[in-house]
Amino acid sequence: LNFTHKSANVLLLTDVPDGLTPFMDRGLPWAEAACGHLGARSVLALNLSDAEVADLAARPHADGDLFTRSRLPKQPPLTTSALNAQLPSKTWTSLINIGWATNIYAEYFRSVTSRARKLSLRNVGADDAWVRGLCLALPAYERLQCIDLSGPLNKVGDDGLRALAACLAGLPRLRLIDLRDARISHACLEELRTALEGRELLLGRTPGRP
């Protein structure tokens, strides 16, 4: 699974002709995209019009922000059970592939979560619902030492951070949470500090201020 490497940018060509099953409704592409979101640096939807392809061929260095424009919001890691619950709703050319996708994802999920010491989630577009989804997978990250949720593109508020605080007892090795740019109230800050039990919390703004 070279496309899941942490240094990889995953390119998805998701446009399909009219009348065919949409890309993300297809079982294998959807499962592979889930693997990409779990491990790769970024996932890109590189759907170019014929005019854009011709322009890039004529001026290959003209569009420096192509990756920026094509970047998909990173999805929170899916637990194996969450992935398995969605597989039957997808379209498959062969039901045998469901078992293959289940086994590959389960193995890869264990590999990622058993080794990870840092979750680099800066500017992934996380909001409260995103963090609640992350919390479903966090118990599997047994060696996790740092969670970075910094960056102005993340819009995490009190609801998401309270969900995160409720997970911390199951992460005994966690030493740092980076919440610079988070929208956090004084009350939520105190709850987080209590849950962290002396571990470090990075903040870039005064709690309670916009």
JSON list of C-alpha atoms in Angstrom, two decimals:
[
{"chain": "A", "resi": 1, "resn": "LEU", "atom": "CA", "xyz": [0.00, 0.00, 0.00]},
{"chain": "A", "resi": 2, "resn": "ASN", "atom": "CA", "xyz": [2.48, 2.61, -1.19]},
{"chain": "A", "resi": 3, "resn": "PHE", "atom": "CA", "xyz": [-0.26, 5.23, -1.38]},
{"chain": "A", "resi": 4, "resn": "THR", "atom": "CA", "xyz": [-0.71, 5.13, 2.40]},
{"chain": "A", "resi": 5, "resn": "HIS", "atom": "CA", "xyz": [2.85, 6.19, 3.23]},
{"chain": "A", "resi": 6, "resn": "LYS", "atom": "CA", "xyz": [2.99, 9.19, 5.60]},
{"chain": "A", "resi": 7, "resn": "SER", "atom": "CA", "xyz": [5.02, 11.16, 3.05]},
{"chain": "A", "resi": 8, "resn": "ALA", "atom": "CA", "xyz": [2.67, 10.44, 0.14]},
{"chain": "A", "resi": 9, "resn": "ASN", "atom": "CA", "xyz": [0.17, 12.70, -1.56]},
{"chain": "A", "resi": 10, "resn": "VAL", "atom": "CA", "xyz": [-2.71, 10.50, -2.74]},
{"chain": "A", "resi": 11, "resn": "LEU", "atom": "CA", "xyz": [-4.29, 11.51, -6.07]},
{"chain": "A", "resi": 12, "resn": "LEU", "atom": "CA", "xyz": [-7.91, 10.50, -6.69]},
{"chain": "A", "resi": 13, "resn": "LEU", "atom": "CA", "xyz": [-9.48, 10.80, -10.15]},
{"chain": "A", "resi": 14, "resn": "THR", "atom": "CA", "xyz": [-13.07, 10.74, -8.94]},
{"chain": "A", "resi": 15, "resn": "ASP", "atom": "CA", "xyz": [-15.00, 11.98, -11.99]},
{"chain": "A", "resi": 16, "resn": "VAL", "atom": "CA", "xyz": [-16.97, 9.22, -13.74]},
{"chain": "A", "resi": 17, "resn": "PRO", "atom": "CA", "xyz": [-19.21, 9.35, -16.84]},
{"chain": "A", "resi": 18, "resn": "ASP", "atom": "CA", "xyz": [-22.90, 10.09, -16.35]},
{"chain": "A", "resi": 19, "resn": "GLY", "atom": "CA", "xyz": [-24.95, 7.06, -15.42]},
{"chain": "A", "resi": 20, "resn": "LEU", "atom": "CA", "xyz": [-22.11, 5.17, -13.72]},
{"chain": "A", "resi": 21, "resn": "THR", "atom": "CA", "xyz": [-21.71, 4.53, -9.98]},
{"chain": "A", "resi": 22, "resn": "PRO", "atom": "CA", "xyz": [-20.13, 7.55, -8.25]},
{"chain": "A", "resi": 23, "resn": "PHE", "atom": "CA", "xyz": [-16.53, 7.08, -7.17]},
{"chain": "A", "resi": 24, "resn": "MET", "atom": "CA", "xyz": [-17.13, 7.12, -3.40]},
{"chain": "A", "resi": 25, "resn": "ASP", "atom": "CA", "xyz": [-20.03, 4.66, -3.73]},
{"chain": "A", "resi": 26, "resn": "ARG", "atom": "CA", "xyz": [-17.62, 2.03, -5.11]},
{"chain": "A", "resi": 27, "resn": "GLY", "atom": "CA", "xyz": [-16.32, -0.35, -2.48]},
{"chain": "A", "resi": 28, "resn": "LEU", "atom": "CA", "xyz": [-12.63, -0.71, -3.27]},
{"chain": "A", "resi": 29, "resn": "PRO", "atom": "CA", "xyz": [-11.94, 2.97, -4.13]},
{"chain": "A", "resi": 30, "resn": "TRP", "atom": "CA", "xyz": [-13.74, 4.06, -0.97]},
{"chain": "A", "resi": 31, "resn": "ALA", "atom": "CA", "xyz": [-11.81, 1.59, 1.23]},
{"chain": "A", "resi": 32, "resn": "GLU", "atom": "CA", "xyz": [-8.52, 2.62, -0.38]},
{"chain": "A", "resi": 33, "resn": "ALA", "atom": "CA", "xyz": [-9.35, 6.29, 0.20]},
{"chain": "A", "resi": 34, "resn": "ALA", "atom": "CA", "xyz": [-10.02, 5.46, 3.87]},
{"chain": "A", "resi": 35, "resn": "CYS", "atom": "CA", "xyz": [-6.53, 3.94, 4.06]},
{"chain": "A", "resi": 36, "resn": "GLY", "atom": "CA", "xyz": [-5.12, 7.10, 2.50]},
{"chain": "A", "resi": 37, "resn": "HIS", "atom": "CA", "xyz": [-6.84, 9.35, 5.02]},
{"chain": "A", "resi": 38, "resn": "LEU", "atom": "CA", "xyz": [-5.52, 7.16, 7.83]},
{"chain": "A", "resi": 39, "resn": "GLY", "atom": "CA", "xyz": [-1.87, 7.26, 6.87]},
{"chain": "A", "resi": 40, "resn": "ALA", "atom": "CA", "xyz": [-0.95, 9.53, 3.98]},
{"chain": "A", "resi": 41, "resn": "ARG", "atom": "CA", "xyz": [0.09, 13.17, 4.28]},
{"chain": "A", "resi": 42, "resn": "SER", "atom": "CA", "xyz": [-2.80, 14.38, 2.14]},
{"chain": "A", "resi": 43, "resn": "VAL", "atom": "CA", "xyz": [-5.52, 13.15, -0.19]},
{"chain": "A", "resi": 44, "resn": "LEU", "atom": "CA", "xyz": [-6.14, 15.09, -3.40]},
{"chain": "A", "resi": 45, "resn": "ALA", "atom": "CA", "xyz": [-9.05, 14.98, -5.84]},
{"chain": "A", "resi": 46, "resn": "LEU", "atom": "CA", "xyz": [-7.29, 15.80, -9.08]},
{"chain": "A", "resi": 47, "resn": "ASN", "atom": "CA", "xyz": [-10.20, 16.17, -11.49]},
{"chain": "A", "resi": 48, "resn": "LEU", "atom": "CA", "xyz": [-9.12, 18.43, -14.31]},
{"chain": "A", "resi": 49, "resn": "SER", "atom": "CA", "xyz": [-11.14, 19.65, -17.26]},
{"chain": "A", "resi": 50, "resn": "ASP", "atom": "CA", "xyz": [-9.80, 19.07, -20.76]},
{"chain": "A", "resi": 51, "resn": "ALA", "atom": "CA", "xyz": [-8.88, 22.77, -20.90]},
{"chain": "A", "resi": 52, "resn": "GLU", "atom": "CA", "xyz": [-6.90, 22.54, -17.65]},
{"chain": "A", "resi": 53, "resn": "VAL", "atom": "CA", "xyz": [-5.05, 19.44, -18.87]},
{"chain": "A", "resi": 54, "resn": "ALA", "atom": "CA", "xyz": [-4.13, 21.22, -22.11]},
{"chain": "A", "resi": 55, "resn": "ASP", "atom": "CA", "xyz": [-3.00, 24.30, -20.21]},
{"chain": "A", "resi": 56, "resn": "LEU", "atom": "CA", "xyz": [-0.82, 22.25, -17.84]},
{"chain": "A", "resi": 57, "resn": "ALA", "atom": "CA", "xyz": [0.71, 20.41, -20.80]},
{"chain": "A", "resi": 58, "resn": "ALA", "atom": "CA", "xyz": [1.59, 23.71, -22.42]},
{"chain": "A", "resi": 59, "resn": "ARG", "atom": "CA", "xyz": [2.80, 25.37, -19.21]},
{"chain": "A", "resi": 60, "resn": "PRO", "atom": "CA", "xyz": [3.72, 22.56, -16.75]},
{"chain": "A", "resi": 61, "resn": "HIS", "atom": "CA", "xyz": [4.96, 24.96, -14.06]},
{"chain": "A", "resi": 62, "resn": "ALA", "atom": "CA", "xyz": [2.27, 27.59, -14.41]},
{"chain": "A", "resi": 63, "resn": "ASP", "atom": "CA", "xyz": [-0.17, 26.33, -11.78]},
{"chain": "A", "resi": 64, "resn": "GLY", "atom": "CA", "xyz": [1.81, 26.14, -8.56]},
{"chain": "A", "resi": 65, "resn": "ASP", "atom": "CA", "xyz": [-1.27, 25.88, -6.36]},
{"chain": "A", "resi": 66, "resn": "LEU", "atom": "CA", "xyz": [-2.78, 22.87, -8.14]},
{"chain": "A", "resi": 67, "resn": "PHE", "atom": "CA", "xyz": [-2.29, 20.62, -5.11]},
{"chain": "A", "resi": 68, "resn": "THR", "atom": "CA", "xyz": [-3.69, 23.27, -2.79]},
{"chain": "A", "resi": 69, "resn": "ARG", "atom": "CA", "xyz": [-6.84, 23.63, -4.88]},
{"chain": "A", "resi": 70, "resn": "SER", "atom": "CA", "xyz": [-7.29, 19.87, -5.18]},
{"chain": "A", "resi": 71, "resn": "ARG", "atom": "CA", "xyz": [-6.74, 18.94, -1.54]},
{"chain": "A", "resi": 72, "resn": "LEU", "atom": "CA", "xyz": [-9.63, 17.11, 0.12]},
{"chain": "A", "resi": 73, "resn": "PRO", "atom": "CA", "xyz": [-10.41, 17.64, 3.81]},
{"chain": "A", "resi": 74, "resn": "LYS", "atom": "CA", "xyz": [-8.63, 14.92, 5.76]},
{"chain": "A", "resi": 75, "resn": "GLN", "atom": "CA", "xyz": [-11.11, 12.56, 7.37]},
{"chain": "A", "resi": 76, "resn": "PRO", "atom": "CA", "xyz": [-10.77, 11.34, 10.96]},
{"chain": "A", "resi": 77, "resn": "PRO", "atom": "CA", "xyz": [-9.42, 7.78, 11.22]},
{"chain": "A", "resi": 78, "resn": "LEU", "atom": "CA", "xyz": [-12.10, 5.13, 10.87]},
{"chain": "A", "resi": 79, "resn": "THR", "atom": "CA", "xyz": [-12.05, 2.24, 13.29]},
{"chain": "A", "resi": 80, "resn": "THR", "atom": "CA", "xyz": [-12.20, -1.17, 11.68]},
{"chain": "A", "resi": 81, "resn": "SER", "atom": "CA", "xyz": [-15.75, -1.68, 12.95]},
{"chain": "A", "resi": 82, "resn": "ALA", "atom": "CA", "xyz": [-16.84, 1.69, 11.53]},
{"chain": "A", "resi": 83, "resn": "LEU", "atom": "CA", "xyz": [-15.38, 0.80, 8.14]},
{"chain": "A", "resi": 84, "resn": "ASN", "atom": "CA", "xyz": [-16.98, -2.63, 8.17]},
{"chain": "A", "resi": 85, "resn": "ALA", "atom": "CA", "xyz": [-20.38, -1.12, 8.97]},
{"chain": "A", "resi": 86, "resn": "GLN", "atom": "CA", "xyz": [-20.26, 0.96, 5.78]},
{"chain": "A", "resi": 87, "resn": "LEU", "atom": "CA", "xyz": [-18.85, -1.64, 3.37]},
{"chain": "A", "resi": 88, "resn": "PRO", "atom": "CA", "xyz": [-22.19, -3.39, 2.63]},
{"chain": "A", "resi": 89, "resn": "SER", "atom": "CA", "xyz": [-23.68, -0.10, 1.42]},
{"chain": "A", "resi": 90, "resn": "LYS", "atom": "CA", "xyz": [-21.04, 0.21, -1.31]},
{"chain": "A", "resi": 91, "resn": "THR", "atom": "CA", "xyz": [-21.07, -1.28, -4.82]},
{"chain": "A", "resi": 92, "resn": "TRP", "atom": "CA", "xyz": [-18.78, -4.28, -5.42]},
{"chain": "A", "resi": 93, "resn": "THR", "atom": "CA", "xyz": [-17.88, -6.18, -8.57]},
{"chain": "A", "resi": 94, "resn": "SER", "atom": "CA", "xyz": [-17.37, -9.25, -6.37]},
{"chain": "A", "resi": 95, "resn": "LEU", "atom": "CA", "xyz": [-18.41, -9.88, -2.77]},
{"chain": "A", "resi": 96, "resn": "ILE", "atom": "CA", "xyz": [-15.03, -11.54, -2.25]},
{"chain": "A", "resi": 97, "resn": "ASN", "atom": "CA", "xyz": [-13.53, -8.06, -2.35]},
{"chain": "A", "resi": 98, "resn": "ILE", "atom": "CA", "xyz": [-15.43, -7.08, 0.80]},
{"chain": "A", "resi": 99, "resn": "GLY", "atom": "CA", "xyz": [-13.43, -9.60, 2.80]},
{"chain": "A", "resi": 100, "resn": "TRP", "atom": "CA", "xyz": [-10.22, -8.43, 1.17]},
{"chain": "A", "resi": 101, "resn": "ALA", "atom": "CA", "xyz": [-10.94, -4.79, 2.01]},
{"chain": "A", "resi": 102, "resn": "THR", "atom": "CA", "xyz": [-11.86, -5.72, 5.59]},
{"chain": "A", "resi": 103, "resn": "ASN", "atom": "CA", "xyz": [-8.64, -7.64, 6.16]},
{"chain": "A", "resi": 104, "resn": "ILE", "atom": "CA", "xyz": [-6.36, -5.09, 4.48]},
{"chain": "A", "resi": 105, "resn": "TYR", "atom": "CA", "xyz": [-7.83, -2.17, 6.41]},
{"chain": "A", "resi": 106, "resn": "ALA", "atom": "CA", "xyz": [-7.79, -4.02, 9.74]},
{"chain": "A", "resi": 107, "resn": "GLU", "atom": "CA", "xyz": [-4.11, -4.91, 9.27]},
{"chain": "A", "resi": 108, "resn": "TYR", "atom": "CA", "xyz": [-3.19, -1.40, 8.20]},
{"chain": "A", "resi": 109, "resn": "PHE", "atom": "CA", "xyz": [-5.19, 0.21, 11.03]},
{"chain": "A", "resi": 110, "resn": "ARG", "atom": "CA", "xyz": [-3.34, -1.93, 13.58]},
{"chain": "A", "resi": 111, "resn": "SER", "atom": "CA", "xyz": [-0.01, -1.07, 11.97]},
{"chain": "A", "resi": 112, "resn": "VAL", "atom": "CA", "xyz": [-0.66, 2.68, 12.07]},
{"chain": "A", "resi": 113, "resn": "THR", "atom": "CA", "xyz": [-2.21, 2.93, 15.51]},
{"chain": "A", "resi": 114, "resn": "SER", "atom": "CA", "xyz": [0.26, 0.61, 17.25]},
{"chain": "A", "resi": 115, "resn": "ARG", "atom": "CA", "xyz": [3.25, 2.69, 16.11]},
{"chain": "A", "resi": 116, "resn": "ALA", "atom": "CA", "xyz": [2.00, 6.27, 16.08]},
{"chain": "A", "resi": 117, "resn": "ARG", "atom": "CA", "xyz": [3.51, 8.61, 18.64]},
{"chain": "A", "resi": 118, "resn": "LYS", "atom": "CA", "xyz": [2.18, 11.84, 17.14]},
{"chain": "A", "resi": 119, "resn": "LEU", "atom": "CA", "xyz": [-1.03, 12.73, 15.33]},
{"chain": "A", "resi": 120, "resn": "SER", "atom": "CA", "xyz": [-0.21, 15.68, 13.05]},
{"chain": "A", "resi": 121, "resn": "LEU", "atom": "CA", "xyz": [-3.63, 17.19, 12.40]},
{"chain": "A", "resi": 122, "resn": "ARG", "atom": "CA", "xyz": [-2.66, 20.80, 11.83]},
{"chain": "A", "resi": 123, "resn": "ASN", "atom": "CA", "xyz": [-5.02, 22.60, 9.44]},
{"chain": "A", "resi": 124, "resn": "VAL", "atom": "CA", "xyz": [-6.95, 19.47, 8.46]},
{"chain": "A", "resi": 125, "resn": "GLY", "atom": "CA", "xyz": [-10.25, 21.37, 8.70]},
{"chain": "A", "resi": 126, "resn": "ALA", "atom": "CA", "xyz": [-11.25, 19.72, 11.97]},
{"chain": "A", "resi": 127, "resn": "ASP", "atom": "CA", "xyz": [-14.38, 20.92, 13.77]},
{"chain": "A", "resi": 128, "resn": "ASP", "atom": "CA", "xyz": [-16.24, 19.54, 16.79]},
{"chain": "A", "resi": 129, "resn": "ALA", "atom": "CA", "xyz": [-17.85, 16.69, 14.81]},
{"chain": "A", "resi": 130, "resn": "TRP", "atom": "CA", "xyz": [-14.45, 15.81, 13.32]},
{"chain": "A", "resi": 131, "resn": "VAL", "atom": "CA", "xyz": [-12.88, 15.55, 16.77]},
{"chain": "A", "resi": 132, "resn": "ARG", "atom": "CA", "xyz": [-15.75, 13.41, 18.03]},
{"chain": "A", "resi": 133, "resn": "GLY", "atom": "CA", "xyz": [-15.02, 11.05, 15.13]},
{"chain": "A", "resi": 134, "resn": "LEU", "atom": "CA", "xyz": [-11.32, 11.08, 16.04]},
{"chain": "A", "resi": 135, "resn": "CYS", "atom": "CA", "xyz": [-12.16, 10.15, 19.63]},
{"chain": "A", "resi": 136, "resn": "LEU", "atom": "CA", "xyz": [-13.76, 6.89, 18.47]},
{"chain": "A", "resi": 137, "resn": "ALA", "atom": "CA", "xyz": [-10.36, 5.76, 17.17]},
{"chain": "A", "resi": 138, "resn": "LEU", "atom": "CA", "xyz": [-8.07, 7.24, 19.83]},
{"chain": "A", "resi": 139, "resn": "PRO", "atom": "CA", "xyz": [-8.19, 4.25, 22.23]},
{"chain": "A", "resi": 140, "resn": "ALA", "atom": "CA", "xyz": [-6.31, 2.24, 19.59]},
{"chain": "A", "resi": 141, "resn": "TYR", "atom": "CA", "xyz": [-3.34, 4.68, 19.68]},
{"chain": "A", "resi": 142, "resn": "GLU", "atom": "CA", "xyz": [-1.65, 3.06, 22.67]},
{"chain": "A", "resi": 143, "resn": "ARG", "atom": "CA", "xyz": [1.74, 4.78, 22.18]},
{"chain": "A", "resi": 144, "resn": "LEU", "atom": "CA", "xyz": [0.43, 8.23, 21.35]},
{"chain": "A", "resi": 145, "resn": "GLN", "atom": "CA", "xyz": [2.43, 11.06, 22.92]},
{"chain": "A", "resi": 146, "resn": "CYS", "atom": "CA", "xyz": [1.27, 14.17, 21.03]},
{"chain": "A", "resi": 147, "resn": "ILE", "atom": "CA", "xyz": [-1.90, 15.42, 19.33]},
{"chain": "A", "resi": 148, "resn": "ASP", "atom": "CA", "xyz": [-1.45, 18.51, 17.15]},
{"chain": "A", "resi": 149, "resn": "LEU", "atom": "CA", "xyz": [-4.80, 20.19, 16.38]},
{"chain": "A", "resi": 150, "resn": "SER", "atom": "CA", "xyz": [-3.32, 23.63, 15.77]},
{"chain": "A", "resi": 151, "resn": "GLY", "atom": "CA", "xyz": [-3.84, 25.86, 12.76]},
{"chain": "A", "resi": 152, "resn": "PRO", "atom": "CA", "xyz": [-6.42, 28.46, 11.71]},
{"chain": "A", "resi": 153, "resn": "LEU", "atom": "CA", "xyz": [-8.20, 26.02, 9.37]},
{"chain": "A", "resi": 154, "resn": "ASN", "atom": "CA", "xyz": [-9.21, 23.90, 12.36]},
{"chain": "A", "resi": 155, "resn": "LYS", "atom": "CA", "xyz": [-12.41, 25.16, 14.00]},
{"chain": "A", "resi": 156, "resn": "VAL", "atom": "CA", "xyz": [-12.50, 23.08, 17.16]},
{"chain": "A", "resi": 157, "resn": "GLY", "atom": "CA", "xyz": [-14.61, 24.43, 20.03]},
{"chain": "A", "resi": 158, "resn": "ASP", "atom": "CA", "xyz": [-15.73, 23.39, 23.48]},
{"chain": "A", "resi": 159, "resn": "ASP", "atom": "CA", "xyz": [-17.90, 20.43, 22.39]},
{"chain": "A", "resi": 160, "resn": "GLY", "atom": "CA", "xyz": [-15.08, 18.74, 20.51]},
{"chain": "A", "resi": 161, "resn": "LEU", "atom": "CA", "xyz": [-12.54, 19.45, 23.21]},
{"chain": "A", "resi": 162, "resn": "ARG", "atom": "CA", "xyz": [-14.79, 18.06, 25.93]},
{"chain": "A", "resi": 163, "resn": "ALA", "atom": "CA", "xyz": [-15.08, 14.85, 23.89]},
{"chain": "A", "resi": 164, "resn": "LEU", "atom": "CA", "xyz": [-11.28, 14.82, 23.63]},
{"chain": "A", "resi": 165, "resn": "ALA", "atom": "CA", "xyz": [-10.91, 15.34, 27.38]},
{"chain": "A", "resi": 166, "resn": "ALA", "atom": "CA", "xyz": [-13.12, 12.31, 28.01]},
{"chain": "A", "resi": 167, "resn": "CYS", "atom": "CA", "xyz": [-10.68, 10.13, 26.01]},
{"chain": "A", "resi": 168, "resn": "LEU", "atom": "CA", "xyz": [-7.50, 11.12, 27.80]},
{"chain": "A", "resi": 169, "resn": "ALA", "atom": "CA", "xyz": [-7.68, 8.55, 30.59]},
{"chain": "A", "resi": 170, "resn": "GLY", "atom": "CA", "xyz": [-7.18, 5.87, 27.94]},
{"chain": "A", "resi": 171, "resn": "LEU", "atom": "CA", "xyz": [-4.02, 7.54, 26.59]},
{"chain": "A", "resi": 172, "resn": "PRO", "atom": "CA", "xyz": [-1.51, 7.21, 29.45]},
{"chain": "A", "resi": 173, "resn": "ARG", "atom": "CA", "xyz": [1.52, 8.05, 27.28]},
{"chain": "A", "resi": 174, "resn": "LEU", "atom": "CA", "xyz": [0.07, 11.29, 25.91]},
{"chain": "A", "resi": 175, "resn": "ARG", "atom": "CA", "xyz": [2.24, 14.24, 26.97]},
{"chain": "A", "resi": 176, "resn": "LEU", "atom": "CA", "xyz": [1.14, 17.16, 24.77]},
{"chain": "A", "resi": 177, "resn": "ILE", "atom": "CA", "xyz": [-1.95, 18.54, 23.05]},
{"chain": "A", "resi": 178, "resn": "ASP", "atom": "CA", "xyz": [-1.39, 21.50, 20.72]},
{"chain": "A", "resi": 179, "resn": "LEU", "atom": "CA", "xyz": [-4.56, 23.59, 20.53]},
{"chain": "A", "resi": 180, "resn": "ARG", "atom": "CA", "xyz": [-3.18, 26.84, 19.21]},
{"chain": "A", "resi": 181, "resn": "ASP", "atom": "CA", "xyz": [-6.01, 28.63, 17.38]},
{"chain": "A", "resi": 182, "resn": "ALA", "atom": "CA", "xyz": [-8.72, 26.55, 19.10]},
{"chain": "A", "resi": 183, "resn": "ARG", "atom": "CA", "xyz": [-11.86, 28.36, 20.24]},
{"chain": "A", "resi": 184, "resn": "ILE", "atom": "CA", "xyz": [-11.94, 27.36, 23.88]},
{"chain": "A", "resi": 185, "resn": "SER", "atom": "CA", "xyz": [-13.75, 28.79, 26.92]},
{"chain": "A", "resi": 186, "resn": "HIS", "atom": "CA", "xyz": [-12.29, 29.15, 30.39]},
{"chain": "A", "resi": 187, "resn": "ALA", "atom": "CA", "xyz": [-14.58, 26.40, 31.70]},
{"chain": "A", "resi": 188, "resn": "CYS", "atom": "CA", "xyz": [-13.53, 23.96, 28.99]},
{"chain": "A", "resi": 189, "resn": "LEU", "atom": "CA", "xyz": [-9.88, 24.85, 29.54]},
{"chain": "A", "resi": 190, "resn": "GLU", "atom": "CA", "xyz": [-10.15, 23.86, 33.20]},
{"chain": "A", "resi": 191, "resn": "GLU", "atom": "CA", "xyz": [-11.80, 20.56, 32.26]},
{"chain": "A", "resi": 192, "resn": "LEU", "atom": "CA", "xyz": [-8.97, 19.81, 29.82]},
{"chain": "A", "resi": 193, "resn": "ARG", "atom": "CA", "xyz": [-6.29, 20.67, 32.37]},
{"chain": "A", "resi": 194, "resn": "THR", "atom": "CA", "xyz": [-7.91, 18.40, 34.91]},
{"chain": "A", "resi": 195, "resn": "ALA", "atom": "CA", "xyz": [-8.09, 15.55, 32.39]},
{"chain": "A", "resi": 196, "resn": "LEU", "atom": "CA", "xyz": [-4.47, 16.09, 31.34]},
{"chain": "A", "resi": 197, "resn": "GLU", "atom": "CA", "xyz": [-3.27, 15.71, 34.93]},
{"chain": "A", "resi": 198, "resn": "GLY", "atom": "CA", "xyz": [-0.24, 17.95, 34.56]},
{"chain": "A", "resi": 199, "resn": "ARG", "atom": "CA", "xyz": [0.59, 17.10, 30.95]},
{"chain": "A", "resi": 200, "resn": "GLU", "atom": "CA", "xyz": [1.30, 19.98, 28.56]},
{"chain": "A", "resi": 201, "resn": "LEU", "atom": "CA", "xyz": [-1.34, 22.01, 26.73]},
{"chain": "A", "resi": 202, "resn": "LEU", "atom": "CA", "xyz": [-0.31, 24.57, 24.09]},
{"chain": "A", "resi": 203, "resn": "LEU", "atom": "CA", "xyz": [-2.66, 27.51, 23.52]},
{"chain": "A", "resi": 204, "resn": "GLY", "atom": "CA", "xyz": [-2.16, 30.39, 21.12]},
{"chain": "A", "resi": 205, "resn": "ARG", "atom": "CA", "xyz": [-5.00, 32.65, 22.21]},
{"chain": "A", "resi": 206, "resn": "THR", "atom": "CA", "xyz": [-6.65, 33.78, 25.43]},
{"chain": "A", "resi": 207, "resn": "PRO", "atom": "CA", "xyz": [-9.50, 31.36, 26.27]},
{"chain": "A", "resi": 208, "resn": "GLY", "atom": "CA", "xyz": [-12.92, 32.89, 25.74]},
{"chain": "A", "resi": 209, "resn": "ARG", "atom": "CA", "xyz": [-11.79, 35.42, 23.10]},
{"chain": "A", "resi": 210, "resn": "PRO", "atom": "CA", "xyz": [-12.67, 35.14, 19.41]}
]
